[in-house]
C-alpha cells in the first residue's frame, strides 16, 4: 500500500491537467469582460465532438484536431456576435446569464447533431501505459499536462507582449478607461471569446482519448474547471493551472487514502475552505484600478 | 304453404344483408366489436428516453401488425392509448389514473423506469387493473402485488449470474467497484446481499462518480486488496474508463461488468482493454450468436429483424421488454377468453413456458416476473466482439 501514493498522484495530475485547461478558458473571458463564461465547458465539448466527426470523415488525426479547434473558435465568435455583443453594455450578471443560456443552447444543438452517444478519440501517441516508478501513466496524460503547460506560457506571452493582449488586460481593469485611451472593447470581447473557445477546444481534443466525450460532457468539465479557476484565483493563468492540478491531486489522494465515496466532497470542502480564508483564491490578483 | 315460406325467405335476405355488411367497412355506428384497450405510460422523452423510445416504437409496431392480421380474441382490434411521462413519477401517476378512469383500458403495459412504475403501482392495485411493468428493480414484484407483473430481469439476477460464473472459475474473493448512479447503487446493494449465498467474499468496495475521468486511484487500492476478480456495477461511460484504467494500472485479474454496459459502444470505447471482460446480457443482444437449438433464437431474431427493418436503428433490450409485456398480455387474454380483468390477471399469473426476448417466463403466485438465471447469457469480449461463454 505504501507505494501506491505515486499512482494516486499520477491519476490526480491527469484529472488536474484536464481541469486546468478548462479553468484557463474561464480566466480569459473573465479577464476581458469580468464575467464568468458558463458555456466554457460546452466549447470543450464542441471541440472534441467536432474532432470525432472530422476523424470519422476520414481526415488524419492532426488535421481533424486543428480543424476542430478552429470550428469551436468560429462557433464562439458567431455566438459572441449574436448573443453577447448586443448586451455588452449590460451588467456583468446579465452577461453571465446569457452565457448560461448559450451553454444550454449548445448542449441542445449538440444532442440534435450528434445524438446522446459517447465517443472517443484515439490516443495521440498510442495507449500503451508508461511506467513511472511503480505507477503508470498514459501517454495521453503527458499530452494533457504538456498542453496545459504550453498554453500557459503562450497566454502569458500573448498578454504581456502583444497589443491585443494588453488591450484585453486593460479592458478587464477598467472598460471605460480603456475606451478613453482608444481601445475598441468590442473587439477585445470578441477576440477573447474566440481565444477562450479555442483553448477549451484544445483541452477537449487532448482529453477526449482519456475521458471520452458526449453532448453533455461540458457540464462536468465546466463545473470542475470553474472550481479550479476559483481555487486558483479568477483571472490568473498560473492560478488556473495551479487550481486545476491541486483539485485533481486532492481528488486522487482523497479517493486513494480516505474513501472514493467522499472524493468529490473532499475536493469541494477544501475549495470552500480556501475561498473562506483566501477569498481571491490561491494566486488571485487583487484588482487595482489603474489607468 | 306460401305463408310458411315467407319467414324463411326473409331470414335468407337478412342473412345475405348481414354478410354484405361484414364485407363493407363498418360505418361509425355499426355494432363493431369493442376494441381491446392497451394503456401505456412510457418515458419517451427526458433522461430515460433511451428506455421509453424503443418501448413505444415496439408497442406501436406490434399493435399495427396485429390489427392488420385481424386483431385478437376473434376479430377485436387492439387500441393503444399511450402517454409520455418524460421520466417524471408525478406525471406517470396522473397518466396511470387517466388510463384507468377515463380511457378505461383493459390492461396497462408501461412504466419505463422504476420510479414511474412505483408511483403508478398503487393505482393499478386499487382499481384492479392488470399492470405489466417494463422496469428493472426488485421491489416492483417483491413482495408480490396482486395486479402487478414485470418483464425485465433484475440487477440481483445479474449479480447471481456473475457469482455462478465466478464459482465455476473458483474465484471467491472479489473486489467491488461501482458508480454513483441509481442503477449502479441498486446493483451494488443486490450484489452485497446475495454474495454469501454463492460463497463470495467482497474484499474491496470502491465507488466513482458518473462523470469521473480517472479511476486509477480506486483500482490501485483494489490491486492491493488480494482480490481474485473484480466486479464493476456501472452504467454509461464510467465502466469503459474503469476498463481502460484497469489495464493501465496493470491489473490482470478477471474483470466482470454488469448488463448495464451490454452494448457495442462499450467495446468501442474500451478498445483492446476490454479483451477478456465478462458480463451477463440478455439473449436479444447476441441473437446471431445463439446456437440453432436455442428456444429464444427464433423469437429474438424475429423481433430484431422487425424492429430494425422498420426503424433502421439498433434494437435494444428495452424495446424487447415492451414486446414481452404486450405478448404476455395478449396470451393471458386469449387464455382468459376475453378482457375480464380478474380472469386476465389469473391467466397472467398462470403463464408457463412463454418464450420471450427476456427469457423463458414461468409465473406463479409467488413470482410475478417468472425469469430464472437462464434468461441471462454470460458473454466474454474476444477480439473486439462478443462471444458466448460455454
XYZ file of C-alpha atoms in Angstrom, chain A residues 41-287:
247
model
C -17.444 23.525 -20.820
C -19.588 23.431 -23.944
C -16.752 24.860 -26.051
C -14.597 21.997 -24.783
C -17.337 19.597 -25.852
C -17.786 21.252 -29.274
C -14.048 20.892 -29.898
C -13.844 17.223 -29.022
C -17.092 16.262 -30.738
C -16.060 18.089 -33.919
C -12.736 16.260 -33.872
C -14.547 12.926 -33.567
C -16.779 13.822 -36.516
C -13.912 15.036 -38.693
C -11.890 11.937 -37.890
C -14.923 9.861 -38.818
C -14.961 11.609 -42.198
C -11.556 10.115 -42.855
C -9.300 13.089 -42.103
C -5.951 12.341 -40.462
C -5.909 12.979 -36.702
C -3.704 16.143 -36.700
C -5.842 17.781 -39.397
C -9.065 16.820 -37.636
C -7.731 18.263 -34.370
C -6.689 21.586 -35.902
C -9.973 21.977 -37.806
C -11.974 21.090 -34.702
C -10.208 23.790 -32.691
C -10.902 26.285 -35.465
C -14.536 25.171 -35.614
C -15.022 25.753 -31.899
C -13.477 29.219 -32.200
C -15.769 30.104 -35.106
C -18.828 28.888 -33.187
C -17.757 31.055 -30.252
C -17.223 34.117 -32.458
C -20.657 33.712 -34.032
C -22.246 33.338 -30.626
C -20.405 36.385 -29.345
C -21.787 38.432 -32.244
C -25.352 37.177 -31.872
C -25.777 36.815 -28.124
C -23.008 38.552 -26.174
C -22.159 41.695 -28.152
C -25.691 43.161 -28.127
C -25.568 43.006 -24.307
C -22.067 44.436 -23.863
C -23.351 47.495 -22.013
C -25.374 45.363 -19.624
C -24.340 44.374 -16.136
C -21.868 41.543 -15.634
C -24.646 39.435 -14.147
C -26.627 39.758 -17.381
C -23.612 38.563 -19.350
C -23.259 35.581 -17.061
C -26.910 34.681 -17.502
C -26.527 34.923 -21.268
C -23.588 32.504 -21.160
C -25.727 30.034 -19.214
C -28.309 30.299 -21.992
C -25.586 29.784 -24.583
C -24.412 26.641 -22.792
C -27.947 25.205 -22.796
C -28.333 26.097 -26.464
C -25.045 24.471 -27.462
C -25.840 21.345 -25.466
C -29.230 21.025 -27.140
C -27.741 21.627 -30.557
C -25.044 19.011 -29.922
C -27.683 16.497 -28.904
C -29.534 17.111 -32.164
C -26.351 16.882 -34.227
C -24.556 14.011 -32.563
C -27.185 12.208 -30.503
C -26.632 11.015 -26.959
C -23.844 8.548 -27.692
C -20.387 8.593 -26.097
C -17.390 8.970 -28.394
C -13.648 8.672 -28.092
C -10.586 9.885 -29.961
C -7.577 7.576 -30.336
C -4.602 8.362 -28.111
C -2.171 10.748 -29.864
C 0.805 8.523 -29.035
C -0.894 5.182 -28.585
C -2.486 3.702 -25.474
C 0.451 1.794 -24.028
C 0.886 2.889 -20.370
C 4.270 4.304 -19.375
C 5.756 3.088 -16.103
C 6.880 5.864 -13.762
C 8.431 4.203 -10.747
C 5.763 1.744 -9.688
C 2.944 3.818 -11.092
C 1.682 4.008 -14.656
C 0.595 6.956 -16.718
C -0.962 7.063 -20.174
C 0.981 8.864 -22.907
C -2.138 10.961 -23.409
C -1.828 12.272 -19.842
C 1.560 13.692 -20.805
C -0.090 15.365 -23.793
C -2.656 16.934 -21.475
C -0.025 18.076 -18.963
C 2.195 19.366 -21.741
C -0.737 21.052 -23.471
C -1.649 22.877 -20.277
C 1.959 24.000 -19.732
C 2.415 25.272 -23.291
C -0.945 27.065 -23.180
C 0.043 28.946 -20.031
C 3.354 30.077 -21.493
C 1.759 31.175 -24.760
C -1.051 33.003 -22.998
C 1.335 34.805 -20.677
C 3.415 35.910 -23.650
C 0.320 36.971 -25.539
C -0.908 39.162 -22.706
C 2.488 40.640 -21.921
C 3.916 41.150 -25.389
C 1.078 41.810 -27.835
C -1.056 44.893 -28.231
C -4.311 42.909 -28.326
C -3.266 41.082 -25.175
C -2.521 44.312 -23.370
C -5.791 45.754 -24.625
C -7.615 42.760 -23.157
C -5.977 43.278 -19.781
C -6.687 46.994 -19.838
C -10.333 46.333 -20.631
C -10.617 43.966 -17.732
C -9.266 46.547 -15.284
C -11.493 49.370 -16.385
C -13.623 49.282 -19.502
C -14.403 52.991 -19.604
C -10.781 53.991 -19.132
C -9.713 51.524 -21.798
C -12.199 53.047 -24.212
C -10.891 56.503 -23.387
C -7.378 55.527 -24.396
C -8.692 54.249 -27.704
C -9.160 50.524 -27.117
C -12.088 49.066 -29.020
C -13.616 46.997 -26.210
C -15.959 45.307 -28.659
C -13.020 43.795 -30.486
C -11.471 42.777 -27.184
C -14.550 40.892 -26.051
C -14.951 39.336 -29.490
C -11.365 38.129 -29.596
C -11.372 36.849 -26.057
C -14.379 34.647 -26.731
C -12.688 33.116 -29.734
C -9.478 32.635 -27.793
C -11.229 31.034 -24.823
C -13.170 28.696 -27.096
C -10.035 27.693 -28.995
C -8.274 26.965 -25.737
C -11.265 24.991 -24.493
C -11.293 23.026 -27.738
C -7.570 22.269 -27.359
C -8.409 20.871 -23.945
C -11.317 18.965 -25.439
C -9.289 17.171 -28.088
C -6.450 16.460 -25.639
C -8.717 14.843 -23.065
C -11.140 13.007 -25.381
C -8.876 9.919 -25.590
C -8.902 9.661 -21.769
C -12.252 10.938 -20.607
C -14.339 10.381 -23.761
C -16.842 12.934 -24.965
C -20.585 13.242 -25.400
C -23.100 16.031 -25.935
C -23.294 16.642 -22.178
C -19.590 16.271 -21.368
C -19.392 20.042 -20.899
C -21.432 20.057 -17.698
C -18.898 18.234 -15.556
C -15.892 19.839 -17.261
C -17.404 23.293 -16.810
C -18.141 22.691 -13.146
C -14.750 21.255 -12.240
C -12.960 23.825 -14.383
C -14.863 26.625 -12.681
C -13.986 25.195 -9.280
C -10.340 25.039 -10.316
C -10.434 28.638 -11.543
C -11.981 29.814 -8.269
C -9.469 27.836 -6.253
C -6.508 29.266 -8.152
C -7.871 32.779 -8.307
C -10.110 34.036 -11.102
C -8.280 35.732 -13.910
C -4.859 34.358 -13.082
C -3.438 31.902 -15.609
C -0.887 30.416 -13.272
C -3.675 30.252 -10.704
C -5.959 28.369 -13.091
C -3.294 25.755 -13.685
C -2.351 25.521 -10.014
C -6.024 25.296 -9.034
C -6.698 22.565 -11.578
C -3.725 20.458 -10.586
C -4.466 20.896 -6.901
C -8.105 19.933 -7.363
C -7.085 16.817 -9.306
C -4.489 15.865 -6.691
C -6.985 16.313 -3.867
C -9.423 14.056 -5.669
C -6.842 11.399 -6.445
C -5.325 11.331 -2.970
C -8.761 11.594 -1.371
C -10.038 8.604 -3.328
C -6.886 6.665 -2.545
C -6.273 7.375 1.112
C -9.663 8.342 2.507
C -12.523 6.861 0.532
C -13.636 7.002 -3.053
C -17.166 7.704 -1.817
C -16.045 11.093 -0.462
C -13.764 12.013 -3.347
C -15.832 14.902 -4.730
C -16.821 16.034 -1.255
C -13.194 16.285 -0.099
C -12.260 18.398 -3.103
C -15.142 20.794 -2.666
C -14.690 21.130 1.079
C -11.081 22.142 0.521
C -12.169 24.664 -2.129
C -14.684 26.174 0.270
C -12.056 26.346 2.974
C -9.586 28.083 0.669
C -12.164 30.585 -0.501
C -13.228 31.221 3.060
C -9.747 32.140 4.192
C -8.416 33.424 0.857
C -11.444 34.878 -0.941
C -9.353 35.702 -4.006
C -8.172 32.150 -4.436
C -4.600 30.926 -4.120
C -2.979 33.153 -6.735
C -5.780 35.635 -7.236
C -4.598 39.112 -8.151
C -6.169 41.847 -6.144
C -7.705 44.250 -8.582
